[in-house]
CSV table of C-alpha atoms and ligand atoms in Angstrom, one decimal:
chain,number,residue,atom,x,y,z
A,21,UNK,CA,0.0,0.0,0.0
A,22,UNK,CA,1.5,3.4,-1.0
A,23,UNK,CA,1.4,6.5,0.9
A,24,UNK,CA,-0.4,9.2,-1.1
A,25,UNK,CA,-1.4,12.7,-1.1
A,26,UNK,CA,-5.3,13.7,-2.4
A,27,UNK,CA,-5.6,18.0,-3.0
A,28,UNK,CA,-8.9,18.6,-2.4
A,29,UNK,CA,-9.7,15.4,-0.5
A,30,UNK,CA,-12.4,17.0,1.1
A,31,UNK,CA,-14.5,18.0,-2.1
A,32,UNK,CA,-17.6,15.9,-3.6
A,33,UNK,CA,-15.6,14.1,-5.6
A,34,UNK,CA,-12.3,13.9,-3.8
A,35,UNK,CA,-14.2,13.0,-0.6
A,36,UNK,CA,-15.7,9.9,-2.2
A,37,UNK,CA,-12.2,8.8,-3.3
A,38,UNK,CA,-10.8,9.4,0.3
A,39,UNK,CA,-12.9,6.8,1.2
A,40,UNK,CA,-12.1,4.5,-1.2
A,41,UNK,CA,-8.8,4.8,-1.2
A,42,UNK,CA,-8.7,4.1,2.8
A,43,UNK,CA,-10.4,0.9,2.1
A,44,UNK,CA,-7.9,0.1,-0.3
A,45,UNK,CA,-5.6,0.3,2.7
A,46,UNK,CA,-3.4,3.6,1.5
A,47,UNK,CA,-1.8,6.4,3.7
A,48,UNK,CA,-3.4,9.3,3.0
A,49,UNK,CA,-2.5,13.0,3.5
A,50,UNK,CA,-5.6,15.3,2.5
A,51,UNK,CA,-4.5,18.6,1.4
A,52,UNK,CA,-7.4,21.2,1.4
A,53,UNK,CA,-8.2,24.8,1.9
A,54,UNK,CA,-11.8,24.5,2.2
A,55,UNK,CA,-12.7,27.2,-0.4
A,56,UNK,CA,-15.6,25.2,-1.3
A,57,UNK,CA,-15.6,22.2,1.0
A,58,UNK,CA,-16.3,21.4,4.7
A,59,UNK,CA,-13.6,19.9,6.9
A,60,UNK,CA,-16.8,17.7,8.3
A,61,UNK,CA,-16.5,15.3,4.6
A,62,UNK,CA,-13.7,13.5,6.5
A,63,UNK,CA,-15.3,13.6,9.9
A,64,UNK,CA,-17.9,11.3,7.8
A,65,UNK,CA,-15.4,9.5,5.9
A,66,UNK,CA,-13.5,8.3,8.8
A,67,UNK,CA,-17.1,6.7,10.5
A,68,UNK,CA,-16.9,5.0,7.0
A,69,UNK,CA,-14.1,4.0,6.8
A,70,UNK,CA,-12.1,0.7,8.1
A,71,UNK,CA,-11.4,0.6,12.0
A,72,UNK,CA,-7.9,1.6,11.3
A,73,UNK,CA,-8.0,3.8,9.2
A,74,UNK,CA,-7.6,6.9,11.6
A,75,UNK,CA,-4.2,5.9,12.1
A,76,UNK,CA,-3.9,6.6,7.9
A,77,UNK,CA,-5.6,9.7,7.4
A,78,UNK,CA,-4.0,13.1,7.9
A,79,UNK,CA,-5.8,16.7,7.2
A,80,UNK,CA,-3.6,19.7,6.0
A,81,UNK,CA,-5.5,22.8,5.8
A,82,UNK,CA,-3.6,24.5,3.4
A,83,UNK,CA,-3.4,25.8,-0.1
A,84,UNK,CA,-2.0,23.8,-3.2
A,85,UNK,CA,-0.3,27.3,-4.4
A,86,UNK,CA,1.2,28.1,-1.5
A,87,UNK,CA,4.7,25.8,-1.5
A,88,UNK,CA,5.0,25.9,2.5
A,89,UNK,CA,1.7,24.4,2.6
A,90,UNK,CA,2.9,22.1,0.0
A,91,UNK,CA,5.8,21.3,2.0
A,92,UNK,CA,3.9,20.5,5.5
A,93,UNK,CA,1.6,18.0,3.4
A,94,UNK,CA,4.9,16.2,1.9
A,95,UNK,CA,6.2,15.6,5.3
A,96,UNK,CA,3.5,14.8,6.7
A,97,UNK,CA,3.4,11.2,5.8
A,98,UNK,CA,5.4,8.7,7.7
A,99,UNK,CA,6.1,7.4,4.1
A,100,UNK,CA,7.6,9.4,1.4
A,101,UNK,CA,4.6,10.4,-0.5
A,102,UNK,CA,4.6,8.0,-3.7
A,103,UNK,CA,1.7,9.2,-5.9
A,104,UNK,CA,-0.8,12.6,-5.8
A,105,UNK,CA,-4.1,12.6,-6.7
A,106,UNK,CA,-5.0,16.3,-8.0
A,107,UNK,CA,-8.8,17.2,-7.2
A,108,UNK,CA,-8.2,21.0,-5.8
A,109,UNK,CA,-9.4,23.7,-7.9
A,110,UNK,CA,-12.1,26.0,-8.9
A,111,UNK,CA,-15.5,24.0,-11.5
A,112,UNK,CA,-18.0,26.8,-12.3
A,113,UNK,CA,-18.1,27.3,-15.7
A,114,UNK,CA,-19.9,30.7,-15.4
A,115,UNK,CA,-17.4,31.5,-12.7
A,116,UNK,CA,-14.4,31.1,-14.9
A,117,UNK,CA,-16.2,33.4,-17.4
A,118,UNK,CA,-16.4,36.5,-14.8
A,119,UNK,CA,-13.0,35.5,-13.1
A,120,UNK,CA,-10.4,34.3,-15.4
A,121,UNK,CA,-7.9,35.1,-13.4
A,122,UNK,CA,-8.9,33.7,-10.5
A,123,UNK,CA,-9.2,30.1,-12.7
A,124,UNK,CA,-5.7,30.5,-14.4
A,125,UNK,CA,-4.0,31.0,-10.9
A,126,UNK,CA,-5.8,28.3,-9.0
A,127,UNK,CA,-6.3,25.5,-11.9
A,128,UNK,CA,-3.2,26.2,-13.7
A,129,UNK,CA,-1.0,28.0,-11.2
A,130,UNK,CA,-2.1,25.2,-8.7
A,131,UNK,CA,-1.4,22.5,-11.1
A,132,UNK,CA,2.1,24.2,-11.5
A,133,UNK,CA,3.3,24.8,-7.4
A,134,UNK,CA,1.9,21.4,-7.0
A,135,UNK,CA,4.1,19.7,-9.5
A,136,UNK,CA,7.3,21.8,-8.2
A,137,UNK,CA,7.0,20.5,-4.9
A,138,UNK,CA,6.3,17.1,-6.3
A,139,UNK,CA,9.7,17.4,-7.8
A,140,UNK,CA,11.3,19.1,-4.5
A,141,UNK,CA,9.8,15.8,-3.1
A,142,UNK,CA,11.0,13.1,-5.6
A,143,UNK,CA,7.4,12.3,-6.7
A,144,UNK,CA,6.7,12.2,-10.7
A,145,UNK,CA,3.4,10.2,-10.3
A,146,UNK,CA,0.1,12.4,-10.4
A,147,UNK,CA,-3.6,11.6,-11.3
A,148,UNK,CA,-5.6,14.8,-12.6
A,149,UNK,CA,-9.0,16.1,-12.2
A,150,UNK,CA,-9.5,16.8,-15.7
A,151,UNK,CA,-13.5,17.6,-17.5
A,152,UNK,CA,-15.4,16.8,-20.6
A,153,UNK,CA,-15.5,20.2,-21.1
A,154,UNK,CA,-12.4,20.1,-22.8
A,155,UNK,CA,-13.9,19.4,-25.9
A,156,UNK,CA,-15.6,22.7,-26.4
A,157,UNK,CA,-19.0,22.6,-28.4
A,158,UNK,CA,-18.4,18.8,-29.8
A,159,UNK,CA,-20.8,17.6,-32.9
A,160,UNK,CA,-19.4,13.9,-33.1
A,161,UNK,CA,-21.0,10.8,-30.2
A,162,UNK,CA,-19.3,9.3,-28.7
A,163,UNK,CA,-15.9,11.8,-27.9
A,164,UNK,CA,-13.2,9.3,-28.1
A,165,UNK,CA,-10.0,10.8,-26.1
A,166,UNK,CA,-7.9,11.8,-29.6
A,167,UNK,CA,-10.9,13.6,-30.9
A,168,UNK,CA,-10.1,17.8,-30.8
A,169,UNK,CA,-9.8,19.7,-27.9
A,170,UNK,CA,-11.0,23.6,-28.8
A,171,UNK,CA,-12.1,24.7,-25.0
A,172,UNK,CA,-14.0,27.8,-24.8
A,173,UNK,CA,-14.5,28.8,-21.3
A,174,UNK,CA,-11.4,29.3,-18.9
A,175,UNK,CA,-12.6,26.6,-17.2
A,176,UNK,CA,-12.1,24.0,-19.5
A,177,UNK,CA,-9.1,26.1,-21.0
A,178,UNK,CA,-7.0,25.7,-17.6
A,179,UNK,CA,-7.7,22.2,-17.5
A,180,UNK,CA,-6.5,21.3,-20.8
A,181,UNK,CA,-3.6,23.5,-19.9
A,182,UNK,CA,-2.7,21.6,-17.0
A,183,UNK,CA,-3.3,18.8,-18.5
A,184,UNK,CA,-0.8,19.6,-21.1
A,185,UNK,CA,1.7,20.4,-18.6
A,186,UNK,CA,1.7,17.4,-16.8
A,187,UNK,CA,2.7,16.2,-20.3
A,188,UNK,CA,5.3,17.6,-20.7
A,189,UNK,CA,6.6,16.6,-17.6
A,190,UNK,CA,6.1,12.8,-18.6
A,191,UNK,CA,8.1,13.6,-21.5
A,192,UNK,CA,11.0,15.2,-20.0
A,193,UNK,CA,11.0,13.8,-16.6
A,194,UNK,CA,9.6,10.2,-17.4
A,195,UNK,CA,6.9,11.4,-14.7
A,196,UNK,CA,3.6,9.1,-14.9
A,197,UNK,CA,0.1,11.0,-15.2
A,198,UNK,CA,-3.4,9.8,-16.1
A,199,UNK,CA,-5.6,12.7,-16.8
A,200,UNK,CA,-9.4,11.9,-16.2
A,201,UNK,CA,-11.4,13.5,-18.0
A,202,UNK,CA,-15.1,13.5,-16.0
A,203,UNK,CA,-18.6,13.5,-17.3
A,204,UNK,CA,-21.7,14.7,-15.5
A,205,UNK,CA,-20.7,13.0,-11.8
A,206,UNK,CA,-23.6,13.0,-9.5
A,207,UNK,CA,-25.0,10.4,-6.6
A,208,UNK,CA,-23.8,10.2,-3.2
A,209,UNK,CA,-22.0,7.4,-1.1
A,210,UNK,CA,-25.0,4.7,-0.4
A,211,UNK,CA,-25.1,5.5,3.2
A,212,UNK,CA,-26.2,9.0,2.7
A,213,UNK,CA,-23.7,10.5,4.8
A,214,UNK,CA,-21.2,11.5,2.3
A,215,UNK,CA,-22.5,14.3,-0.9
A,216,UNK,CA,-22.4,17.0,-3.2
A,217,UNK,CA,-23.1,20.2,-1.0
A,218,UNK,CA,-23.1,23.5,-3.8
A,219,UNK,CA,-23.5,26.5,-2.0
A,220,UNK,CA,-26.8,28.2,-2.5
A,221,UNK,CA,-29.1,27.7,-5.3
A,222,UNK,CA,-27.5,24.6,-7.3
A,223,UNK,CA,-26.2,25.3,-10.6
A,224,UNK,CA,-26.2,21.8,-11.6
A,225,UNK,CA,-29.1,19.6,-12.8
A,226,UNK,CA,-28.8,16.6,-9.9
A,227,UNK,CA,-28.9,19.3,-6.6
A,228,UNK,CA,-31.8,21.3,-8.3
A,229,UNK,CA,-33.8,18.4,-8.5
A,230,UNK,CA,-33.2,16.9,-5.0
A,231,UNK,CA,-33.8,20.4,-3.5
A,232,UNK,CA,-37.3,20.4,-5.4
A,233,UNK,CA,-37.9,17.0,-4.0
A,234,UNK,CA,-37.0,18.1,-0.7
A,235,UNK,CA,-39.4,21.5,-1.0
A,236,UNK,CA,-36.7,23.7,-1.2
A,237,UNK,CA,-36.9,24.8,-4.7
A,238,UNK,CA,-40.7,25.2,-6.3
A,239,UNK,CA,-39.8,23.6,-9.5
A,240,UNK,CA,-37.1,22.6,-11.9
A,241,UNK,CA,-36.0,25.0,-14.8
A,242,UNK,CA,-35.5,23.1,-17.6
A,243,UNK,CA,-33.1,25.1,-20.2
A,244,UNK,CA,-34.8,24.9,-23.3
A,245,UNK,CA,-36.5,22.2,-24.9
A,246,UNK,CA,-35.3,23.0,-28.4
A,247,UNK,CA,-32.2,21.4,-28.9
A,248,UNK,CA,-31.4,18.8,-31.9
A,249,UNK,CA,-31.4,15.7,-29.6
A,250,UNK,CA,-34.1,12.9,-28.6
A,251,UNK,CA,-36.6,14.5,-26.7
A,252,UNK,CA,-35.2,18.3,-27.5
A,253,UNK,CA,-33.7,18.8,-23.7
A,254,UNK,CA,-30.0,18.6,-22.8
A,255,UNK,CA,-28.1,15.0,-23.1
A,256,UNK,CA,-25.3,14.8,-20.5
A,257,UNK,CA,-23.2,11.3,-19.6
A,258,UNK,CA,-24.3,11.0,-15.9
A,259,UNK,CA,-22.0,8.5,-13.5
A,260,UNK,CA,-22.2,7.4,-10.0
A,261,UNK,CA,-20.0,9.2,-8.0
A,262,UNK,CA,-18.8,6.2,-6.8
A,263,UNK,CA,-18.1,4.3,-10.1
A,264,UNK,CA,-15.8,7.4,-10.7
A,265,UNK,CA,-14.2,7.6,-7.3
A,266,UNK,CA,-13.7,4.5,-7.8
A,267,UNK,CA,-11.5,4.9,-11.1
A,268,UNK,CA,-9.3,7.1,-9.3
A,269,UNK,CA,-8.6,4.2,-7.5
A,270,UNK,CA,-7.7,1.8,-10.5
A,271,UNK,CA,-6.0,4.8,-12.2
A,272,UNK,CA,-3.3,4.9,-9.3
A,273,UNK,CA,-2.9,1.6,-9.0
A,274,UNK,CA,-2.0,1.2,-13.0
A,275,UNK,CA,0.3,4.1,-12.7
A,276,UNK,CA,1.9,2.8,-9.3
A,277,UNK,CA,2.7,-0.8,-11.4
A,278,UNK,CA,3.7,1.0,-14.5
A,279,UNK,CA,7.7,0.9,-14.8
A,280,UNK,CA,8.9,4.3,-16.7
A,281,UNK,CA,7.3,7.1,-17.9
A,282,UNK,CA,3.5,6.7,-18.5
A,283,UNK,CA,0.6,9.0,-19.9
A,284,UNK,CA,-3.1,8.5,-20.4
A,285,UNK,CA,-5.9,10.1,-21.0
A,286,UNK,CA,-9.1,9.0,-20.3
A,287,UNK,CA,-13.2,9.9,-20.2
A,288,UNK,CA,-15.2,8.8,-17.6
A,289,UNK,CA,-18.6,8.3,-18.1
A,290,UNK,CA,-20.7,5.6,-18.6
A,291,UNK,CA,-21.1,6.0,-22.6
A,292,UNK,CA,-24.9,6.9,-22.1
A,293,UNK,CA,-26.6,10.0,-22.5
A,294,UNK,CA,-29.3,11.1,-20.9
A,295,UNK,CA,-31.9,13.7,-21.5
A,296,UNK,CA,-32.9,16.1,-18.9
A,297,UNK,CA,-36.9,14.9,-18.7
A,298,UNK,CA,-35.1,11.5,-18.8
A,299,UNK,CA,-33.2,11.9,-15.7
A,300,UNK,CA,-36.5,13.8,-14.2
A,301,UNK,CA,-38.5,10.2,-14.7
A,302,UNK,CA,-35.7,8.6,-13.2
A,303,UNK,CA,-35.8,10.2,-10.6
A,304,UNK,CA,-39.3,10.3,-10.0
A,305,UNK,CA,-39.2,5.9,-10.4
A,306,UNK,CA,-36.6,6.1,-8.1
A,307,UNK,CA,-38.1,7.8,-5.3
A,308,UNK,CA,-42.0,8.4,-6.0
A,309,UNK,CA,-41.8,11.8,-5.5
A,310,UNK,CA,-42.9,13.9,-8.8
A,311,UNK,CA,-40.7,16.8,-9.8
A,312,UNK,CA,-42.8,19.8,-11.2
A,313,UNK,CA,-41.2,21.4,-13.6
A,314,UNK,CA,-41.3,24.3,-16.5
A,315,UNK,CA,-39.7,25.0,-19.2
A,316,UNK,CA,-37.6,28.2,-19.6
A,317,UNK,CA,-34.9,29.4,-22.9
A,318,UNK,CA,-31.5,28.0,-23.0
A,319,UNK,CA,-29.3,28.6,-20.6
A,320,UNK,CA,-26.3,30.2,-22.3
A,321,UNK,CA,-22.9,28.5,-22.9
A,322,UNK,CA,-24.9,24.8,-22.8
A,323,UNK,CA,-23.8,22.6,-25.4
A,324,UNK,CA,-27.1,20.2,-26.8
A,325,UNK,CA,-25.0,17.1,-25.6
A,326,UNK,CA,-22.2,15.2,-24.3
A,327,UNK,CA,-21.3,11.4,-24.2
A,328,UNK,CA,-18.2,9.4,-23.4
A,329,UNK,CA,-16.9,6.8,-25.3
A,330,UNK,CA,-16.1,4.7,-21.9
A,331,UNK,CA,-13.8,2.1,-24.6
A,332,UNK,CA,-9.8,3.6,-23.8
A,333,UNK,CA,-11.1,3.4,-19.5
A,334,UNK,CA,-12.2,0.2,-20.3
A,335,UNK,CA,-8.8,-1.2,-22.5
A,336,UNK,CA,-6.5,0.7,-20.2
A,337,UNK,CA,-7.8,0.3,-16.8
A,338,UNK,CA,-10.2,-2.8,-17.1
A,339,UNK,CA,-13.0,0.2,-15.7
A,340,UNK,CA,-16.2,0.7,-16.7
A,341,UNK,CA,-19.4,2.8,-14.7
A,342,UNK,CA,-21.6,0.1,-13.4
A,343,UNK,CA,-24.2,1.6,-11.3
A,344,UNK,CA,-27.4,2.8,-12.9
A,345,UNK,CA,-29.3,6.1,-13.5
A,346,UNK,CA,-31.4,4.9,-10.7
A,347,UNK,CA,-29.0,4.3,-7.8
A,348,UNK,CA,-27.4,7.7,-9.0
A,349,UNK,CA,-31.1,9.0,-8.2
A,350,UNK,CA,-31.5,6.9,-5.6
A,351,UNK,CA,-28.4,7.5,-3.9
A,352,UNK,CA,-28.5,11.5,-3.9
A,353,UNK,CA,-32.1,11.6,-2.8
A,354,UNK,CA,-30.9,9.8,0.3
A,355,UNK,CA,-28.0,12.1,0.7
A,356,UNK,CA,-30.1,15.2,0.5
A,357,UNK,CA,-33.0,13.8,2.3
A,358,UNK,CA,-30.9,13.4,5.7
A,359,UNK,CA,-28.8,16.5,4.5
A,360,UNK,CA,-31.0,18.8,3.5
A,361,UNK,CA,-28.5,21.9,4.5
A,362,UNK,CA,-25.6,19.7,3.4
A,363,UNK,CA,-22.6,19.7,6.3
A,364,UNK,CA,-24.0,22.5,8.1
B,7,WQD,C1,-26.9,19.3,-17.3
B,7,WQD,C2,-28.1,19.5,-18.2
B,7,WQD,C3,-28.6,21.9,-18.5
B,7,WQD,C4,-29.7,22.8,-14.4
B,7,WQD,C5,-20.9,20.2,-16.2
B,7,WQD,C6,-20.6,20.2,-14.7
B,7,WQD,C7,-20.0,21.6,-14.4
B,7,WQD,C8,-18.8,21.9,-15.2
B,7,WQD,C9,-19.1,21.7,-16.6
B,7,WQD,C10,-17.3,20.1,-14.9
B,7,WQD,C11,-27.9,20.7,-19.2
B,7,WQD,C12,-29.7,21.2,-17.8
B,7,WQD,C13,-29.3,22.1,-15.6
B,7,WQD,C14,-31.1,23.2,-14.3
B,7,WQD,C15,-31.5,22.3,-16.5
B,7,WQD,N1,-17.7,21.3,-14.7
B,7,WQD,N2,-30.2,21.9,-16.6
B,7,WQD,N3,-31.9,22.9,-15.3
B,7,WQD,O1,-23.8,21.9,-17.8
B,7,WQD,O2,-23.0,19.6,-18.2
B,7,WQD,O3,-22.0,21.1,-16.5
B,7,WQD,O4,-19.8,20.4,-16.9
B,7,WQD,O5,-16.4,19.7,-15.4
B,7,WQD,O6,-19.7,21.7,-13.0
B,7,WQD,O7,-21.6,19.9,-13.9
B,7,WQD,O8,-24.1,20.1,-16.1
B,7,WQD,O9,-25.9,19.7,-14.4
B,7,WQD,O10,-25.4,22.1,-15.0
B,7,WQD,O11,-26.5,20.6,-16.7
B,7,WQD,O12,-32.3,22.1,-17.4
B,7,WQD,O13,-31.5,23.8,-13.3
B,7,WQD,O14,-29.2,20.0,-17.4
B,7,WQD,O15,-29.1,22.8,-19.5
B,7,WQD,O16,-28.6,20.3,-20.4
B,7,WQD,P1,-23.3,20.7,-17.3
B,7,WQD,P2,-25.5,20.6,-15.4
C-alpha cells in the first residue's frame, strides 16, 4: 500500500475517493483549503471507513499554491509520498467566465506549485482532475479521447492547460500521469452521509432536483426544450459518483505498477446520454416523489450534448461505470433527504 497525497480530498468528488482509497488500505495526506468544502466530509469519511483507518488519514489545511503548505503535506506522511491525486481547484463554468484570473491562478498555477514540490519531493506520479468540457462545443457521439480539444471557457481552457503540462513533464521527466477527463458525476455514497453540498441555489441539474424533492426549490428550470437531440432537452453522460471515485482508484494503481514514464488520458462516463426529462422520470421511479417542472430558454454556454466513449477506460484500466441512473437518483435523494443543508 503506498502513501499518497489527495488536494482537495475534502471536495464531492475527492471525498468519495478518500474513502475508497482508505479501504484500499493507503496512507493518506488530504490537502485542502476548504474554499468550497467542509472539513466535516472527512469527519464522515472516517465513520466509513475501516477501523484503522484513523491511524492513515491526515488533514492539511492549506493551499495547493502556496509551496509551504505544499511542503507540510509532503512531510506529513510517515512514508515518502509516492503518488498525488489532484482534485483541488475552482468547476464553475460561469465562474471562470467572470473571473479568469482567479481560474488560471488556482487550476493552472495550482497544477504548477503542486508539480514543483512534487519534484522538491522526488514524486513524478500524479492523477488529474480533468472535464469533458475540454472538448468545447463537440458535434461527433461518442468523444473518443484523440478527438479535438477547442475549449471555450477558462474553465475547461485551464484544464487542458494543466493537463498539457503534466505532459510535458512525462516527456521530459519520465513522470507518470493519467488525466481523467469527467462527465456529469452525481450520486452520493450509499449511506447518505457522504454528498455533493453547492453553495446556495444549485447550478447543476442533480442538486436542483433533489432540492425540489425536498421542498426547497418550487420547480425545476428546464433550459430549453429545443435542442437537436431525442426529446429536444439537454443530453449529459451522468455517472455514480462512486463508479468514478472508484477509477481514481484503479487509475493509481495502474500508474503505481507501471515501470517508466506513463501518460493516459481517459473519459469517464458511462457512454450513455441522458436527456434532462429523462433523468427527471428517473428520478421520480426512483423515489416516487414527482418533480414539477417548466420549461424556460436556453441557458447560455450549454452545449445540446455530451457522451463518453467509456472504450480507452475500459482497454486501459479494465473500468467501466456500473451503477445505474437509478442508484445515482437513488443514492442523492438519500444524501439530501438526511442533509438537506448539506454539512451545516
Ligand atoms: C446538465 C443539463 C442543462 C440545471 C458540467 C458540470 C459543471 C462543469 C461543466 C465540470 C444541461 C440542464 C441544468 C437546471 C436544467 N464542470 N439543466 N436545469 O452543464 O453539463 O456542467 O460540466 O467539469 O460543473 O456539472 O451540467 O448539471 O449544469 O446541466 O435544465 O437547473 O441539465 O441545461 O442540459 P453541465 P449541469
Amino acid at each position: 500500500m503506498a502513501s499518497l497525497l489527495i488536494t482537495g480530498g475534502a471536495g464531492f468528488i475527492g471525498s468519495h475517493t478518500v474513502l475508497v482509497l482508505l479501504e484500499a488500505g493507503h496512507e493518506l495526506v488530504v490537502l485542502d483549503n476548504f474554499a468550497n468544502s467542509s472539513p466535516i466530509a472527512l469527519d464522515r469519511v472516517m465513520e466509513l471507513a475501516p477501523a484503522d483507518a484513523s491511524k492513515r488519514l491526515q488533514v492539511i489545511e492549506g493551499d495547493v499554491r502556496c509551496a509551504e503548505d505544499l511542503d507540510r503535506a509532503f512531510c506529513a506522511a510517515s512514508a515518502s509520498i509516492a503518488g498525488v491525486v489532484h482534485f483541488a481547484g475552482r468547476k464553475a463554468v460561469r465562474e471562470s467566465v467572470e473571473q479568469p484570473l482567479l481560474y488560471w491562478d488556482v487550476n493552472l498555477g495550482g497544477t504548477r506549485s503542486l508539480a514543483e514540490a512534487m519534484g522538491r519531493h522526488g514524486c513524478g506520479l500524479v492523477v488529474f482532475s480533468s472535464t469533458a468540457t475540454v472538448y468545447g462545443e463537440p458535434e461527433v457521439f461518442p468523444l473518443l479521447e484523440e478527438m479535438p480539444t477547442p475549449p471555450v471557457h477558462p474553465y475547461a481552457q485551464t484544464k487542458l492547460a494543466a493537463e498539457q503540462m503534466l505532459a510535458a513533464l512525462v516527456r521530459s521527466q519520465d513522470w507518470r500521469v493519467a488525466s481523467l477527463r469527467y462527465f456529469n458525476p452525481v450520486g452520493a455514497h450509499p449511506s447518505g452521509r457522504i454528498g455533493e453540498d453547492p453553495n446556495g441555489i444549485p447550478n447543476n441539474l442533480f442538486p436542483y432536483i433533489t432540492q425540489v424533492a425536498a421542498g426547497r426549490l418550487e420547480r425545476l428550470r428546464v433550459f430549453g426544450d429545443d435542442y437537436p437531440t431525442r426529446d429536444g432537452t439537454g443530453e449529459r453522460d451522468y455517472l455514480h459518483v462512486m463508479d468514478l471515485a472508484e477509477a481514481h482508484a484503479v487509475a493509481l494503481d495502474h500508474l503505481l505498477q507501471h515501470q517508466g514514464a506513463a501518460q493516459v488520458t481517459l473519459n469517464l462516463g458511462t457512454g450513455h446520454a441522458r436527456s434532462v426529462l429523462e433523468v427527471v422520470q428517473a428520478f421520480e421511479r426512483a423515489t416516487g416523489i414527482s418533480i414539477p417542472y417548466e420549461v424556460l430558454p436556453r441557458r447560455a454556454g450549454d452545449v445540446p450534448k455530451l457522451e463518453a466513449s467509456p472504450e480507452s477506460a475500459a482497454q486501459v484500466l479494465g473500468w467501466r461505470a456500473s451503477r445505474s441512473l437509478e442508484q445515482m437518483c437513488r443514492d442523492g435523494w438519500a444524501w439530501q433527504r438526511a442533509n438537506p443543508n448539506g454539512y451545516q
